[in-house]
Amino acid sequence: MIEGARVRLNGWQQVAVAVGSAVGALLDPRRADLIAALGETTGRPAFESVLQRMKRSPEGRAVLLERPRVIYENVGHAWDLPPNTFGAAYASFMGSRNFSPDDRPPVRFMDTDELAYVAMRAREVHDFWHALFGLPTNLIGESALKVIEFQQMYLPMCFLSVIGGSARFSEKQRKLFFQHYFPWAIRAGMQSTDLMCVYYERHFHEDLEDVRKKWGIVPAPAAPM
């Protein structure tokens, strides 16, 4: 599925896709396909680093070996788990927003099958991180999560997304983000475990607060009144 969607680019084509995707994503941040293309065409060194870290981690190696996909066929049982579990928190996050795990765009611009899977995995665990960190999907919440993703993976796309997102803030949102959420996101990204090395699906049945503690995750603070 990942292999069939891929397109091989030469150097100039890669630059052209990266620039076009960056401009398009800044003009319309809702274009998930452009953000995905930007991440792929600028993120190879970061994905290679993540791949090597996963190979050094027992749980990361299991993910690479089994290559689980976050699609409804594989994670739909989370909707039936007890309300205190991580799986139920993920299902609640998705259901309350009418999101489907099947909606992620495919990987198109990675050279190797391994890197294509790592890029797909990074894309598909994004909503797990939303549930774990307790972040909403508004502009501030997405920007804060991109800070954490940059801390975890050093993807240029995450850095660019924060710049683009903050440029669209109102003055009140900008003050709230940089005084309240940005410092928390820096700390949260640094103190968490290597989140790309977690086999999340194996922990769906565990208590949400227990997995947060195990992985060093501090949920987002409530916005000041």
PDB file of C-alpha atoms in Angstrom:
ATOM      1  CA  MET A   1       0.000   0.000   0.000  1.00  0.00           C
ATOM      2  CA  ILE A   2       2.809   2.416   0.948  1.00  0.00           C
ATOM      3  CA  GLU A   3       5.034   1.106  -1.851  1.00  0.00           C
ATOM      4  CA  GLY A   4       2.373   1.531  -4.534  1.00  0.00           C
ATOM      5  CA  ALA A   5       1.792   5.191  -3.666  1.00  0.00           C
ATOM      6  CA  ARG A   6       5.447   6.258  -3.866  1.00  0.00           C
ATOM      7  CA  VAL A   7       6.941   8.566  -6.507  1.00  0.00           C
ATOM      8  CA  ARG A   8      10.709   8.840  -6.996  1.00  0.00           C
ATOM      9  CA  LEU A   9      12.023  12.393  -7.491  1.00  0.00           C
ATOM     10  CA  ASN A  10      15.362  13.705  -8.665  1.00  0.00           C
ATOM     11  CA  GLY A  11      17.040  16.552  -6.784  1.00  0.00           C
ATOM     12  CA  TRP A  12      15.397  19.421  -8.639  1.00  0.00           C
ATOM     13  CA  GLN A  13      11.983  17.799  -8.516  1.00  0.00           C
ATOM     14  CA  GLN A  14      12.345  17.328  -4.762  1.00  0.00           C
ATOM     15  CA  VAL A  15      13.204  21.007  -4.305  1.00  0.00           C
ATOM     16  CA  ALA A  16      10.265  22.047  -6.472  1.00  0.00           C
ATOM     17  CA  VAL A  17       7.809  19.871  -4.526  1.00  0.00           C
ATOM     18  CA  ALA A  18       9.205  21.124  -1.196  1.00  0.00           C
ATOM     19  CA  VAL A  19       8.914  24.791  -2.166  1.00  0.00           C
ATOM     20  CA  GLY A  20       5.482  24.386  -3.723  1.00  0.00           C
ATOM     21  CA  SER A  21       4.206  22.444  -0.732  1.00  0.00           C
ATOM     22  CA  ALA A  22       5.577  24.999   1.723  1.00  0.00           C
ATOM     23  CA  VAL A  23       3.931  27.901  -0.083  1.00  0.00           C
ATOM     24  CA  GLY A  24       0.639  26.043  -0.464  1.00  0.00           C
ATOM     25  CA  ALA A  25       0.603  24.942   3.178  1.00  0.00           C
ATOM     26  CA  LEU A  26       1.234  28.509   4.376  1.00  0.00           C
ATOM     27  CA  LEU A  27      -1.657  29.751   2.249  1.00  0.00           C
ATOM     28  CA  ASP A  28      -3.970  26.949   3.398  1.00  0.00           C
ATOM     29  CA  PRO A  29      -2.825  25.087   6.570  1.00  0.00           C
ATOM     30  CA  ARG A  30      -5.807  22.712   6.210  1.00  0.00           C
ATOM     31  CA  ARG A  31      -4.143  21.032   3.206  1.00  0.00           C
ATOM     32  CA  ALA A  32      -2.877  17.863   4.910  1.00  0.00           C
ATOM     33  CA  ASP A  33      -1.544  16.549   1.609  1.00  0.00           C
ATOM     34  CA  LEU A  34       0.746  19.577   1.173  1.00  0.00           C
ATOM     35  CA  ILE A  35       1.979  19.396   4.754  1.00  0.00           C
ATOM     36  CA  ALA A  36       2.678  15.684   4.252  1.00  0.00           C
ATOM     37  CA  ALA A  37       4.599  16.358   1.021  1.00  0.00           C
ATOM     38  CA  LEU A  38       6.643  19.066   2.756  1.00  0.00           C
ATOM     39  CA  GLY A  39       7.485  16.678   5.584  1.00  0.00           C
ATOM     40  CA  GLU A  40       8.643  13.973   3.192  1.00  0.00           C
ATOM     41  CA  THR A  41      10.704  16.135   0.836  1.00  0.00           C
ATOM     42  CA  THR A  42      12.543  17.972   3.644  1.00  0.00           C
ATOM     43  CA  GLY A  43      12.629  15.231   6.277  1.00  0.00           C
ATOM     44  CA  ARG A  44      14.811  12.389   4.997  1.00  0.00           C
ATOM     45  CA  PRO A  45      17.733  12.973   7.445  1.00  0.00           C
ATOM     46  CA  ALA A  46      15.284  13.209  10.342  1.00  0.00           C
ATOM     47  CA  PHE A  47      13.451  10.046   9.307  1.00  0.00           C
ATOM     48  CA  GLU A  48      16.770   8.215   8.895  1.00  0.00           C
ATOM     49  CA  SER A  49      17.691   9.207  12.468  1.00  0.00           C
ATOM     50  CA  VAL A  50      14.304   8.029  13.753  1.00  0.00           C
ATOM     51  CA  LEU A  51      14.749   4.735  11.881  1.00  0.00           C
ATOM     52  CA  GLN A  52      18.107   4.099  13.545  1.00  0.00           C
ATOM     53  CA  ARG A  53      16.687   4.903  16.985  1.00  0.00           C
ATOM     54  CA  MET A  54      13.798   2.515  16.390  1.00  0.00           C
ATOM     55  CA  LYS A  55      16.257  -0.237  15.418  1.00  0.00           C
ATOM     56  CA  ARG A  56      18.074   0.240  18.737  1.00  0.00           C
ATOM     57  CA  SER A  57      14.859  -0.008  20.778  1.00  0.00           C
ATOM     58  CA  PRO A  58      13.201  -3.389  21.485  1.00  0.00           C
ATOM     59  CA  GLU A  59       9.719  -1.936  21.083  1.00  0.00           C
ATOM     60  CA  GLY A  60      10.801   0.135  18.097  1.00  0.00           C
ATOM     61  CA  ARG A  61      12.227  -2.972  16.426  1.00  0.00           C
ATOM     62  CA  ALA A  62       8.914  -4.743  16.966  1.00  0.00           C
ATOM     63  CA  VAL A  63       7.122  -1.880  15.226  1.00  0.00           C
ATOM     64  CA  LEU A  64       9.529  -2.072  12.278  1.00  0.00           C
ATOM     65  CA  LEU A  65       9.201  -5.846  12.089  1.00  0.00           C
ATOM     66  CA  GLU A  66       5.396  -5.990  12.219  1.00  0.00           C
ATOM     67  CA  ARG A  67       4.692  -2.618  10.572  1.00  0.00           C
ATOM     68  CA  PRO A  68       1.303  -1.990  12.201  1.00  0.00           C
ATOM     69  CA  ARG A  69      -0.955   0.490  10.426  1.00  0.00           C
ATOM     70  CA  VAL A  70      -3.203   2.864  12.327  1.00  0.00           C
ATOM     71  CA  ILE A  71      -6.353   2.162  10.352  1.00  0.00           C
ATOM     72  CA  TYR A  72      -9.824   1.440  11.663  1.00  0.00           C
ATOM     73  CA  GLU A  73      -9.551  -2.253  10.849  1.00  0.00           C
ATOM     74  CA  ASN A  74      -6.638  -2.489  13.308  1.00  0.00           C
ATOM     75  CA  VAL A  75      -7.582   0.030  16.013  1.00  0.00           C
ATOM     76  CA  GLY A  76     -11.396  -0.057  15.962  1.00  0.00           C
ATOM     77  CA  HIS A  77     -11.440  -2.173  19.141  1.00  0.00           C
ATOM     78  CA  ALA A  78     -10.280   0.930  21.050  1.00  0.00           C
ATOM     79  CA  TRP A  79     -13.876   2.209  20.864  1.00  0.00           C
ATOM     80  CA  ASP A  80     -14.943  -0.735  23.090  1.00  0.00           C
ATOM     81  CA  LEU A  81     -12.307  -0.354  25.822  1.00  0.00           C
ATOM     82  CA  PRO A  82     -13.029   0.888  29.389  1.00  0.00           C
ATOM     83  CA  PRO A  83     -13.122   4.691  29.711  1.00  0.00           C
ATOM     84  CA  ASN A  84      -9.951   4.923  31.838  1.00  0.00           C
ATOM     85  CA  THR A  85      -7.740   3.336  29.180  1.00  0.00           C
ATOM     86  CA  PHE A  86      -5.401   4.933  26.682  1.00  0.00           C
ATOM     87  CA  GLY A  87      -7.306   3.263  23.853  1.00  0.00           C
ATOM     88  CA  ALA A  88     -10.590   4.769  25.017  1.00  0.00           C
ATOM     89  CA  ALA A  89      -8.976   8.229  25.288  1.00  0.00           C
ATOM     90  CA  TYR A  90      -7.790   7.902  21.694  1.00  0.00           C
ATOM     91  CA  ALA A  91     -11.234   6.718  20.551  1.00  0.00           C
ATOM     92  CA  SER A  92     -12.899   9.604  22.386  1.00  0.00           C
ATOM     93  CA  PHE A  93     -10.511  12.099  20.793  1.00  0.00           C
ATOM     94  CA  MET A  94     -11.261  10.729  17.327  1.00  0.00           C
ATOM     95  CA  GLY A  95     -14.997  10.248  17.803  1.00  0.00           C
ATOM     96  CA  SER A  96     -15.651  13.676  19.307  1.00  0.00           C
ATOM     97  CA  ARG A  97     -14.162  15.258  16.179  1.00  0.00           C
ATOM     98  CA  ASN A  98     -15.634  12.808  13.695  1.00  0.00           C
ATOM     99  CA  PHE A  99     -12.104  11.836  12.630  1.00  0.00           C
ATOM    100  CA  SER A 100     -11.289   8.516  10.988  1.00  0.00           C
ATOM    101  CA  PRO A 101      -7.891   6.797  11.310  1.00  0.00           C
ATOM    102  CA  ASP A 102      -8.216   5.963   7.612  1.00  0.00           C
ATOM    103  CA  ASP A 103      -7.993   9.614   6.523  1.00  0.00           C
ATOM    104  CA  ARG A 104      -4.193  10.044   6.522  1.00  0.00           C
ATOM    105  CA  PRO A 105      -2.658  10.695   3.072  1.00  0.00           C
ATOM    106  CA  PRO A 106      -0.221   8.053   1.788  1.00  0.00           C
ATOM    107  CA  VAL A 107       3.550   8.486   1.739  1.00  0.00           C
ATOM    108  CA  ARG A 108       4.700   9.397  -1.778  1.00  0.00           C
ATOM    109  CA  PHE A 109       8.243  10.767  -1.736  1.00  0.00           C
ATOM    110  CA  MET A 110      10.420   8.466   0.393  1.00  0.00           C
ATOM    111  CA  ASP A 111      13.223   6.558  -1.360  1.00  0.00           C
ATOM    112  CA  THR A 112      13.109   3.271   0.549  1.00  0.00           C
ATOM    113  CA  ASP A 113      10.381   1.082   1.935  1.00  0.00           C
ATOM    114  CA  GLU A 114      11.779   1.391   5.469  1.00  0.00           C
ATOM    115  CA  LEU A 115      11.805   5.186   5.371  1.00  0.00           C
ATOM    116  CA  ALA A 116       8.356   5.218   3.800  1.00  0.00           C
ATOM    117  CA  TYR A 117       7.040   3.186   6.724  1.00  0.00           C
ATOM    118  CA  VAL A 118       8.726   5.442   9.313  1.00  0.00           C
ATOM    119  CA  ALA A 119       7.199   8.511   7.643  1.00  0.00           C
ATOM    120  CA  MET A 120       3.794   6.821   7.595  1.00  0.00           C
ATOM    121  CA  ARG A 121       4.147   5.792  11.234  1.00  0.00           C
ATOM    122  CA  ALA A 122       5.033   9.364  12.248  1.00  0.00           C
ATOM    123  CA  ARG A 123       1.935  10.579  10.434  1.00  0.00           C
ATOM    124  CA  GLU A 124      -0.369   7.937  11.917  1.00  0.00           C
ATOM    125  CA  VAL A 125       0.696   8.280  15.576  1.00  0.00           C
ATOM    126  CA  HIS A 126      -0.031  12.025  15.495  1.00  0.00           C
ATOM    127  CA  ASP A 127      -3.530  11.485  16.908  1.00  0.00           C
ATOM    128  CA  PHE A 128      -2.181   9.185  19.639  1.00  0.00           C
ATOM    129  CA  TRP A 129      -0.012  12.108  20.735  1.00  0.00           C
ATOM    130  CA  HIS A 130      -3.012  14.451  20.714  1.00  0.00           C
ATOM    131  CA  ALA A 131      -4.802  12.103  23.119  1.00  0.00           C
ATOM    132  CA  LEU A 132      -1.755  11.540  25.329  1.00  0.00           C
ATOM    133  CA  PHE A 133      -0.835  15.216  25.659  1.00  0.00           C
ATOM    134  CA  GLY A 134      -4.468  16.367  25.886  1.00  0.00           C
ATOM    135  CA  LEU A 135      -4.123  18.876  23.062  1.00  0.00           C
ATOM    136  CA  PRO A 136      -7.050  20.162  20.984  1.00  0.00           C
ATOM    137  CA  THR A 137      -6.984  20.374  17.199  1.00  0.00           C
ATOM    138  CA  ASN A 138      -7.303  24.148  16.991  1.00  0.00           C
ATOM    139  CA  LEU A 139      -4.422  26.289  15.716  1.00  0.00           C
ATOM    140  CA  ILE A 140      -2.810  26.633  19.139  1.00  0.00           C
ATOM    141  CA  GLY A 141      -3.118  22.927  19.916  1.00  0.00           C
ATOM    142  CA  GLU A 142      -1.685  21.834  16.580  1.00  0.00           C
ATOM    143  CA  SER A 143       1.172  24.332  16.858  1.00  0.00           C
ATOM    144  CA  ALA A 144       2.018  23.116  20.358  1.00  0.00           C
ATOM    145  CA  LEU A 145       2.058  19.509  19.164  1.00  0.00           C
ATOM    146  CA  LYS A 146       4.333  20.480  16.276  1.00  0.00           C
ATOM    147  CA  VAL A 147       6.805  21.842  18.855  1.00  0.00           C
ATOM    148  CA  ILE A 148       6.770  18.448  20.588  1.00  0.00           C
ATOM    149  CA  GLU A 149       7.114  16.634  17.260  1.00  0.00           C
ATOM    150  CA  PHE A 150      10.136  18.792  16.419  1.00  0.00           C
ATOM    151  CA  GLN A 151      11.699  17.989  19.787  1.00  0.00           C
ATOM    152  CA  GLN A 152      11.114  14.293  19.143  1.00  0.00           C
ATOM    153  CA  MET A 153      12.028  14.004  15.440  1.00  0.00           C
ATOM    154  CA  TYR A 154      13.739  17.254  14.330  1.00  0.00           C
ATOM    155  CA  LEU A 155      11.601  17.396  11.219  1.00  0.00           C
ATOM    156  CA  PRO A 156      11.997  20.772   9.426  1.00  0.00           C
ATOM    157  CA  MET A 157       8.301  20.626   8.535  1.00  0.00           C
ATOM    158  CA  CYS A 158       7.385  20.828  12.231  1.00  0.00           C
ATOM    159  CA  PHE A 159       9.503  23.955  12.710  1.00  0.00           C
ATOM    160  CA  LEU A 160       8.030  25.543   9.589  1.00  0.00           C
ATOM    161  CA  SER A 161       4.507  24.649  10.717  1.00  0.00           C
ATOM    162  CA  VAL A 162       5.026  26.449  14.035  1.00  0.00           C
ATOM    163  CA  ILE A 163       6.245  29.544  12.195  1.00  0.00           C
ATOM    164  CA  GLY A 164       3.335  29.385   9.764  1.00  0.00           C
ATOM    165  CA  GLY A 165       0.796  28.699  12.494  1.00  0.00           C
ATOM    166  CA  SER A 166       1.998  31.487  14.771  1.00  0.00           C
ATOM    167  CA  ALA A 167       1.868  33.936  11.859  1.00  0.00           C
ATOM    168  CA  ARG A 168      -1.880  33.300  11.684  1.00  0.00           C
ATOM    169  CA  PHE A 169      -2.474  33.861  15.413  1.00  0.00           C
ATOM    170  CA  SER A 170      -4.402  36.843  16.660  1.00  0.00           C
ATOM    171  CA  GLU A 171      -2.467  39.007  19.115  1.00  0.00           C
ATOM    172  CA  LYS A 172      -4.277  37.297  22.012  1.00  0.00           C
ATOM    173  CA  GLN A 173      -3.531  33.817  20.636  1.00  0.00           C
ATOM    174  CA  ARG A 174       0.124  34.691  20.054  1.00  0.00           C
ATOM    175  CA  LYS A 175       0.551  35.867  23.635  1.00  0.00           C
ATOM    176  CA  LEU A 176      -1.206  32.758  24.986  1.00  0.00           C
ATOM    177  CA  PHE A 177       0.885  30.427  22.836  1.00  0.00           C
ATOM    178  CA  PHE A 178       4.330  31.864  23.510  1.00  0.00           C
ATOM    179  CA  GLN A 179       3.785  32.590  27.202  1.00  0.00           C
ATOM    180  CA  HIS A 180       1.817  29.469  28.104  1.00  0.00           C
ATOM    181  CA  TYR A 181       1.915  26.606  25.603  1.00  0.00           C
ATOM    182  CA  PHE A 182       5.307  27.033  23.929  1.00  0.00           C
ATOM    183  CA  PRO A 183       7.405  26.714  27.139  1.00  0.00           C
ATOM    184  CA  TRP A 184       5.343  23.700  28.224  1.00  0.00           C
ATOM    185  CA  ALA A 185       5.727  22.045  24.787  1.00  0.00           C
ATOM    186  CA  ILE A 186       9.522  22.472  24.866  1.00  0.00           C
ATOM    187  CA  ARG A 187       9.696  20.798  28.283  1.00  0.00           C
ATOM    188  CA  ALA A 188       7.161  18.107  27.342  1.00  0.00           C
ATOM    189  CA  GLY A 189       9.011  17.136  24.172  1.00  0.00           C
ATOM    190  CA  MET A 190      12.363  16.938  25.946  1.00  0.00           C
ATOM    191  CA  GLN A 191      11.272  14.926  28.957  1.00  0.00           C
ATOM    192  CA  SER A 192       9.102  12.356  27.185  1.00  0.00           C
ATOM    193  CA  THR A 193      10.512   9.008  26.164  1.00  0.00           C
ATOM    194  CA  ASP A 194      11.396   8.460  22.502  1.00  0.00           C
ATOM    195  CA  LEU A 195       7.786   8.396  21.350  1.00  0.00           C
ATOM    196  CA  MET A 196       8.511   7.006  17.889  1.00  0.00           C
ATOM    197  CA  CYS A 197       9.816   3.849  19.577  1.00  0.00           C
ATOM    198  CA  VAL A 198       6.502   3.053  21.292  1.00  0.00           C
ATOM    199  CA  TYR A 199       4.216   0.277  20.026  1.00  0.00           C
ATOM    200  CA  TYR A 200       1.079   2.174  21.034  1.00  0.00           C
ATOM    201  CA  GLU A 201      -1.409  -0.455  19.943  1.00  0.00           C
ATOM    202  CA  ARG A 202      -0.025  -2.878  22.552  1.00  0.00           C
ATOM    203  CA  HIS A 203      -0.862  -0.387  25.307  1.00  0.00           C
ATOM    204  CA  PHE A 204      -4.456   0.467  24.393  1.00  0.00           C
ATOM    205  CA  HIS A 205      -5.803  -1.587  27.318  1.00  0.00           C
ATOM    206  CA  GLU A 206      -3.610   0.178  29.908  1.00  0.00           C
ATOM    207  CA  ASP A 207      -4.723   3.030  32.160  1.00  0.00           C
ATOM    208  CA  LEU A 208      -4.190   6.416  30.501  1.00  0.00           C
ATOM    209  CA  GLU A 209      -2.453   7.978  33.509  1.00  0.00           C
ATOM    210  CA  ASP A 210      -0.211   4.926  33.882  1.00  0.00           C
ATOM    211  CA  VAL A 211       1.072   5.134  30.307  1.00  0.00           C
ATOM    212  CA  ARG A 212       1.561   8.878  30.613  1.00  0.00           C
ATOM    213  CA  LYS A 213       3.707   8.295  33.679  1.00  0.00           C
ATOM    214  CA  LYS A 214       5.604   5.429  32.024  1.00  0.00           C
ATOM    215  CA  TRP A 215       6.414   7.523  28.943  1.00  0.00           C
ATOM    216  CA  GLY A 216       7.168  10.756  30.841  1.00  0.00           C
ATOM    217  CA  ILE A 217       4.226  12.614  29.337  1.00  0.00           C
ATOM    218  CA  VAL A 218       2.937  15.743  31.050  1.00  0.00           C
ATOM    219  CA  PRO A 219      -0.483  16.757  29.638  1.00  0.00           C
ATOM    220  CA  ALA A 220      -1.017  20.280  28.392  1.00  0.00           C
ATOM    221  CA  PRO A 221      -1.875  22.777  31.134  1.00  0.00           C
ATOM    222  CA  ALA A 222      -5.259  24.389  31.214  1.00  0.00           C
ATOM    223  CA  ALA A 223      -5.402  27.791  29.563  1.00  0.00           C
ATOM    224  CA  PRO A 224      -5.249  30.639  32.105  1.00  0.00           C
ATOM    225  CA  MET A 225      -8.517  32.382  32.847  1.00  0.00           C
TER     226      MET A 225
END
